[in-house]
Coordinates of C-alpha atoms in Angstrom, one line a residue:
X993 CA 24.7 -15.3 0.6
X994 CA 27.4 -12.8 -0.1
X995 CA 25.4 -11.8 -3.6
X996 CA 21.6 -13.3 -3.0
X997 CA 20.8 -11.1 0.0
X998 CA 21.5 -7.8 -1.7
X999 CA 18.7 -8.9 -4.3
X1000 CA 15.9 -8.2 -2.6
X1001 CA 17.3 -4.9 -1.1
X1002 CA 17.2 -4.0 -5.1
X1003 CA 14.3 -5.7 -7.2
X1004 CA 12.1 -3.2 -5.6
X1005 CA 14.0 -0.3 -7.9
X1006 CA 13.1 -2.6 -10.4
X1007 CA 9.7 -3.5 -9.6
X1008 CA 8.6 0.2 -9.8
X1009 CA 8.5 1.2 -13.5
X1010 CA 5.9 -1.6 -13.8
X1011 CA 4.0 -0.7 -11.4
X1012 CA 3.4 2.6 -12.8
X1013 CA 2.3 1.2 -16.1
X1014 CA -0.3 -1.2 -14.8
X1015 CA -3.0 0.7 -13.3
X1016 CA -3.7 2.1 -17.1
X1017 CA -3.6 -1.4 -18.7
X1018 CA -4.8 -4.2 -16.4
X1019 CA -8.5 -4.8 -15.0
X1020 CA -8.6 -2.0 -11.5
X1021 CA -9.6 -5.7 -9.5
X1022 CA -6.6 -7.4 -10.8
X1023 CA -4.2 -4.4 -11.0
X1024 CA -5.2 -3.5 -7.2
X1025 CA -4.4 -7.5 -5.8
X1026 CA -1.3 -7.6 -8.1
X1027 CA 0.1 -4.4 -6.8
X1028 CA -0.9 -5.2 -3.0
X1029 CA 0.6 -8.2 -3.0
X1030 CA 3.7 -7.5 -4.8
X1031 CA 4.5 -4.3 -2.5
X1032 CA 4.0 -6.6 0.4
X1033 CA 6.0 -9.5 -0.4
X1034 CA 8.8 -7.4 -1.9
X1035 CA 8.7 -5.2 1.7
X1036 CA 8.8 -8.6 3.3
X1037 CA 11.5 -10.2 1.5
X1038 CA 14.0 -6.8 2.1
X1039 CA 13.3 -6.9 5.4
X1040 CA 14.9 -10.8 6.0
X1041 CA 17.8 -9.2 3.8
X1042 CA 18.4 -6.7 6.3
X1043 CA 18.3 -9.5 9.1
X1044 CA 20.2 -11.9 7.3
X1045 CA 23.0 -8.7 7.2
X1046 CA 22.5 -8.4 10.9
X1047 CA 23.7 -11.7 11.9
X1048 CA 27.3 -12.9 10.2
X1049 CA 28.4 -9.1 11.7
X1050 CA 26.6 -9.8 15.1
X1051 CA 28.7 -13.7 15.3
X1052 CA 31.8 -11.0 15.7
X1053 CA 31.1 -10.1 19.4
X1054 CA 32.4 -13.4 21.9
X1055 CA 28.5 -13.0 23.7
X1056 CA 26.8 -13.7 20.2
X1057 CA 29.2 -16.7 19.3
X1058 CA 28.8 -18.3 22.8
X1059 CA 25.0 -18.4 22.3
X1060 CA 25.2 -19.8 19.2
X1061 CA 28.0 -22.2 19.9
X1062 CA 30.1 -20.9 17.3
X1063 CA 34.2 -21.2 16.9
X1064 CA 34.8 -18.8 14.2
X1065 CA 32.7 -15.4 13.0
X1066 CA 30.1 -16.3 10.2
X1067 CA 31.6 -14.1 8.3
X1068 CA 35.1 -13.9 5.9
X1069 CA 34.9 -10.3 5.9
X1070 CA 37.2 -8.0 8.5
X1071 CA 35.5 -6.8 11.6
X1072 CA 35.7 -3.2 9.8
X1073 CA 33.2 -3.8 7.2
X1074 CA 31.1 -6.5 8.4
X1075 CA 30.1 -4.6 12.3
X1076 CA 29.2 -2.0 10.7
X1077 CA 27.3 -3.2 8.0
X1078 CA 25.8 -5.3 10.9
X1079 CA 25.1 -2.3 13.1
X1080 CA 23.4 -0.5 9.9
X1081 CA 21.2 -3.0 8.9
X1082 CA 20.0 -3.2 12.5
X1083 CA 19.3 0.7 12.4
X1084 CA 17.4 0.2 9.7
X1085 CA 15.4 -2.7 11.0
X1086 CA 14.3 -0.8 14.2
X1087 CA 13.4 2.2 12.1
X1088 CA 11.1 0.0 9.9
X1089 CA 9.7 -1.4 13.2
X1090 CA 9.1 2.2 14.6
X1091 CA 7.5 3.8 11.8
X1092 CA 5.1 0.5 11.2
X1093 CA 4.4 0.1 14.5
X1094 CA 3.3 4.3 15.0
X1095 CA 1.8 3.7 11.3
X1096 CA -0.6 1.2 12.5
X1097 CA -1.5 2.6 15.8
X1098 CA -2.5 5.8 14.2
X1099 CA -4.4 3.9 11.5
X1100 CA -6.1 2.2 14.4
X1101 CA -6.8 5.4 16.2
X1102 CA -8.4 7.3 13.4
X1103 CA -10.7 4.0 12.2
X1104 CA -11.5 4.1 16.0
X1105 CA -12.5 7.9 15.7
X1106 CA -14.2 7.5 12.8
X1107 CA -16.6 4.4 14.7
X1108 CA -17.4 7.3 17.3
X1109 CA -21.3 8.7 17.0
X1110 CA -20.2 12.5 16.4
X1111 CA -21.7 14.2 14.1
X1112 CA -21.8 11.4 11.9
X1113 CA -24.9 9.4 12.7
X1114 CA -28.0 7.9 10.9
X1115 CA -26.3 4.5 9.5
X1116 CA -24.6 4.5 5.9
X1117 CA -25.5 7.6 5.2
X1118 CA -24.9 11.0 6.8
X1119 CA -25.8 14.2 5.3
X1120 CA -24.1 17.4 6.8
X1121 CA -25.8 20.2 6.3
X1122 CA -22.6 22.2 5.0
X1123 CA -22.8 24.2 1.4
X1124 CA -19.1 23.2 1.0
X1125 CA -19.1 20.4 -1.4
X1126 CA -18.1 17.3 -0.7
X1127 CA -18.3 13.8 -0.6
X1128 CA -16.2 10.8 1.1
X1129 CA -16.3 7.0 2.1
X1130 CA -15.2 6.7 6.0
X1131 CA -14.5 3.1 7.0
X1132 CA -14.9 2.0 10.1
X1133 CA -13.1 -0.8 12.5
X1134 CA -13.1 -4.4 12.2
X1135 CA -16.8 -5.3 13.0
X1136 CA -18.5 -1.6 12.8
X1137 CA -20.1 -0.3 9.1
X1138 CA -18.2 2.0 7.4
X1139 CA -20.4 5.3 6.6
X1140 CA -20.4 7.6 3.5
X1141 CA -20.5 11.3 4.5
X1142 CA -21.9 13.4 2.0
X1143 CA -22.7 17.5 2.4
X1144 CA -25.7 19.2 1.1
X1145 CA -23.3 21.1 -1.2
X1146 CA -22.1 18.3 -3.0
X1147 CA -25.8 16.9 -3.5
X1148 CA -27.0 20.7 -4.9
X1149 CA -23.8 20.0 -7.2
X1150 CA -25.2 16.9 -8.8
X1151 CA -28.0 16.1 -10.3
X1152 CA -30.1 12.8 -9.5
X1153 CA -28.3 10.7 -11.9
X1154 CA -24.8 11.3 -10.7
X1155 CA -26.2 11.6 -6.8
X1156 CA -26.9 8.0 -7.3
X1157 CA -23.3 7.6 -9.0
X1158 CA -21.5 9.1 -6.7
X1159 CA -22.9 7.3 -3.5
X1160 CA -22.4 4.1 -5.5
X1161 CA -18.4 5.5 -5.7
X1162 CA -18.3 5.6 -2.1
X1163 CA -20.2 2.7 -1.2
X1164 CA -17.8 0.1 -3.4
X1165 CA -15.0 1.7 -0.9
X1166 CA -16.6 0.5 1.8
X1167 CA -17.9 -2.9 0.4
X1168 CA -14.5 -3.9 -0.9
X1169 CA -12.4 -2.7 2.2
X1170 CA -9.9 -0.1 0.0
X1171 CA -8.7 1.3 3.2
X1172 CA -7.0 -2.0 3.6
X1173 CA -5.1 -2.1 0.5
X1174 CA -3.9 1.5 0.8
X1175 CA -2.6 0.8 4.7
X1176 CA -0.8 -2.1 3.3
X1177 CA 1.1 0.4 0.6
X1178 CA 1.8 2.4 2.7
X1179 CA 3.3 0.0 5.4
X1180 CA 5.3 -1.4 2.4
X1181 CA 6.4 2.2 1.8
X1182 CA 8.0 2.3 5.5
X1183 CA 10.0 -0.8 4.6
X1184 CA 11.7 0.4 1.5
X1185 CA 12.0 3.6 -0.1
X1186 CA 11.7 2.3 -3.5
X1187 CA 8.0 1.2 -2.4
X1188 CA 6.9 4.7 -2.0
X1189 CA 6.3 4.7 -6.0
X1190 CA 3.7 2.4 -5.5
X1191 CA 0.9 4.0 -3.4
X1192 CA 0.1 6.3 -6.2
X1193 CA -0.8 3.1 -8.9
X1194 CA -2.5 1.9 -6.1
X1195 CA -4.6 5.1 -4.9
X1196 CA -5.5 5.4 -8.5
X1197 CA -6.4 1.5 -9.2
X1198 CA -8.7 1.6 -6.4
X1199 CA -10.7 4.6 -7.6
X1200 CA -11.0 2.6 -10.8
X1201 CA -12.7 0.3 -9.2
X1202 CA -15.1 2.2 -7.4
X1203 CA -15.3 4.0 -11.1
X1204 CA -16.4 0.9 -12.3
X1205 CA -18.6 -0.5 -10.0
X1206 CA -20.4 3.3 -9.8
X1207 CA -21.2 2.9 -13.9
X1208 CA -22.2 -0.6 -12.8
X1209 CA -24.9 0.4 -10.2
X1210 CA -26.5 2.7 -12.7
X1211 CA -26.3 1.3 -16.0
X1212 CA -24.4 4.3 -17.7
X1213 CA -20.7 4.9 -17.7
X1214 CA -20.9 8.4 -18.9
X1215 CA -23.7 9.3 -16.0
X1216 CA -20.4 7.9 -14.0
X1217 CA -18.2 10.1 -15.6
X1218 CA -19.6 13.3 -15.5
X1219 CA -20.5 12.6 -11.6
X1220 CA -16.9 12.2 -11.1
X1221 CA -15.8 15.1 -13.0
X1222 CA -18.7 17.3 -11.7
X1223 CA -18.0 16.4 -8.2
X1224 CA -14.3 16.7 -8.4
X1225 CA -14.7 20.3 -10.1
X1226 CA -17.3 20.8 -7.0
X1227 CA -14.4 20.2 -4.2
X1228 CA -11.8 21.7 -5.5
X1229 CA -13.3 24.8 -6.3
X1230 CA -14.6 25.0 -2.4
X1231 CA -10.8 23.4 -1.4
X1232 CA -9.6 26.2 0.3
X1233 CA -12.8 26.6 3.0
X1234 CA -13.4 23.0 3.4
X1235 CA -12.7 21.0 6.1
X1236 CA -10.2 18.4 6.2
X1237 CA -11.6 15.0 6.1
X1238 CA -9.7 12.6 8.0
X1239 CA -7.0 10.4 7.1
X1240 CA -8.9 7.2 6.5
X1241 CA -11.1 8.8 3.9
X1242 CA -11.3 7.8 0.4
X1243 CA -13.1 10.5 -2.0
X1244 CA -14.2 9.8 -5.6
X1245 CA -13.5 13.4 -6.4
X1246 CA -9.6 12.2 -5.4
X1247 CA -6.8 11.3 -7.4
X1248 CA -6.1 12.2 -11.8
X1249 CA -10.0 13.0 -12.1
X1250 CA -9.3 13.4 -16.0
X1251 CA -7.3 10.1 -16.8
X1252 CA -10.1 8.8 -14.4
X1253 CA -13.2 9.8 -16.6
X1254 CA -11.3 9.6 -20.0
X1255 CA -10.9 5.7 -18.6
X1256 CA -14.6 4.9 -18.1
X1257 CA -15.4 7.1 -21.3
X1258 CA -13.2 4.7 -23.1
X1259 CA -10.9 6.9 -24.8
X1260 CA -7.3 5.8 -25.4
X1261 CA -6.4 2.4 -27.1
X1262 CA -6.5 -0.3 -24.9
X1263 CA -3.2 -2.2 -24.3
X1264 CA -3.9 -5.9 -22.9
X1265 CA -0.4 -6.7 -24.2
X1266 CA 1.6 -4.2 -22.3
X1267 CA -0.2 -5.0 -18.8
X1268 CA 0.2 -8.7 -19.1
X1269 CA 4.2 -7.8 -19.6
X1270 CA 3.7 -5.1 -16.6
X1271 CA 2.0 -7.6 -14.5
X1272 CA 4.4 -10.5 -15.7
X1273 CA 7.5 -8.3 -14.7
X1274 CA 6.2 -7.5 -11.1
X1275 CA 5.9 -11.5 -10.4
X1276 CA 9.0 -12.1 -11.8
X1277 CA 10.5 -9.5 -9.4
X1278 CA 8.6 -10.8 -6.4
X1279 CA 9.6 -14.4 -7.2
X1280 CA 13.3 -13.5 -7.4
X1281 CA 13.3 -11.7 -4.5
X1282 CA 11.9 -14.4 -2.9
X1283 CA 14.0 -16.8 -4.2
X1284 CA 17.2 -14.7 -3.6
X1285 CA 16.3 -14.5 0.1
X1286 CA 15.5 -18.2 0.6
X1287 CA 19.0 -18.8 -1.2
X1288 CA 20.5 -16.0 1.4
X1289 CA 18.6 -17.7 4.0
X1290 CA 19.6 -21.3 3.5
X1291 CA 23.4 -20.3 3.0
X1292 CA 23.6 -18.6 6.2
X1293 CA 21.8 -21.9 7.6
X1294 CA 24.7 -23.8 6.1
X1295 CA 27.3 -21.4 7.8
X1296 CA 26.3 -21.5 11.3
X1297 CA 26.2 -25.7 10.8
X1298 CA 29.7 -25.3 9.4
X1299 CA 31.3 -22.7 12.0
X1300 CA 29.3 -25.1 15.0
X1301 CA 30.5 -28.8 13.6
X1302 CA 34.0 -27.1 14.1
X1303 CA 33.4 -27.4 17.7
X1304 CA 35.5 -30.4 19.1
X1305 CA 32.6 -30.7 21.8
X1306 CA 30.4 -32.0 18.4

């Protein structure tokens, strides 16, 4: 346990430089599940390690020993290293717990917000009369239709064509429930620091996919394109005097507009070969990391048999 439980406190450092290549060389669909599921497991997995730190340090108090019928401390190391190892892993663990929990109820709160009538009414589509352009995707709650909310600057912006695009952007959001995958980033930010590196593959995979399904809907990838760009030129030139949209949102005129457009123009050589390797080295990480804490997990098992079967009343 000694060396195993320190792996998955690092194999997210690792895990990050291959992250950042496969939004730009696997599928957006198979980049966006690899990438949510990785950042998860590898949050999960540091979070055991920091409670399988917790407890050889914790066996040092005579309460903690008692309860666990235990003769002698878990751990080898002096009471000098391993309470305060202990007491810093625990830290961390209720800071992890904090921050998720306030994450999640002010995720909650804003999809609950967004579900309210407002000025946002007339089912999937609401058109405020506002000659600020812009254009967004605002989920709602579990149960309750998401709506897209679109201004009547950003429709005098685009022509026909890329109106059609562009409402196609938003409505994949909403159909394929990216909100999810970008709460579930940023929850595995809050876990480990070294995850923070991965909500911007994933913020950018996810507008991919709305990318692609957009040049789907209307048969033209370059009528996709130049909605995007035209759009995104649109909003930021009115950024300053807009009004914020609200957290939940997802915008096709966010994120690196250019590598975004160059992407569905298909300009740059493809490079099947490097994501498969990217993709490869992120499930090797999250199986190692999983593994380690098993190993971690089943050695401390083994220690607490060994410290109890030393009681002469078993």
């Amino acid at each position: 346990m000694i060396y195993a439980v320190w792996v998955p406190l690092l194999m997210p450092f690792v895990a990050v430089p291959a992250a950042r290549r496969l939004a730009d060389t696997l599928s957006p669909v198979r980049a966006v599940r690899l990438l949510a599921s990785t950042g998860v497991g590898l949050a999960l997995c540091s979070l055991l390690a920091l409670s399988l730190l917790v407890v050889p340090g914790a066996t040092r108090f005579s309460a903690v020993s008692a309860f666990g019928e235990l003769v002698r401390p878990l751990s080898d190391a002096a009471p000098a290293v391993a309470v305060p190892l202990a007491a810093a892993a625990l830290s961390l663990l209720a800071g992890c717990a904090a921050a998720v929990t306030r994450t999640a109820r002010r995720h909650w709160a804003e999809l609950h917000r967004s579900a309210q009538p407002s000025e946002y009414t007339g089912g999937e589509l609401a058109v405020l009369r506002d000659s600020r352009p812009d254009a967004y995707a605002l989920p709602g709650r579990p149960g309750t239709p998401g709506r897209i909310v679109v201004t009547t600057g950003m429709l005098r912006a685009l022509d026909p064509a890329e109106r059609d695009a562009l409402l196609a952007h938003e409505r994949a959001h909403l159909a394929g429930h990216h909100h999810l995958f970008i709460a579930a980033a940023e929850m595995a930010a809050l876990c480990h620091p070294a995850l923070r590196s991965l909500r911007a593959p994933m913020g950018y995979a996810l507008e991919r996919c709305a990318d692609e399904a957009a040049a789907s809907a209307v048969g033209d990838r370059r009528v996709a394109a130049r909605a995007i760009g035209r759009a995104a030129l649109a909003a930021r030139a009115a950024e300053g005097a807009a009004q914020p949209r609200p957290r939940v949102a997802l915008a096709a005129a966010a994120g690196p507009v250019p590598r975004r457009v160059a992407a569905l123009l298909g300009r740059g050589a493809p490079r099947p070969r490097v994501g498969r390797a990217a993709a490869a080295a992120l499930l090797a990480c999250l199986v190692v990391s999983g593994a380690a804490a098993l190993d971690a997990t089943s050695d401390l098992h083994s220690s607490i048999e060994a410290a109890q079967s030393e009681n002469p009343q078993h």
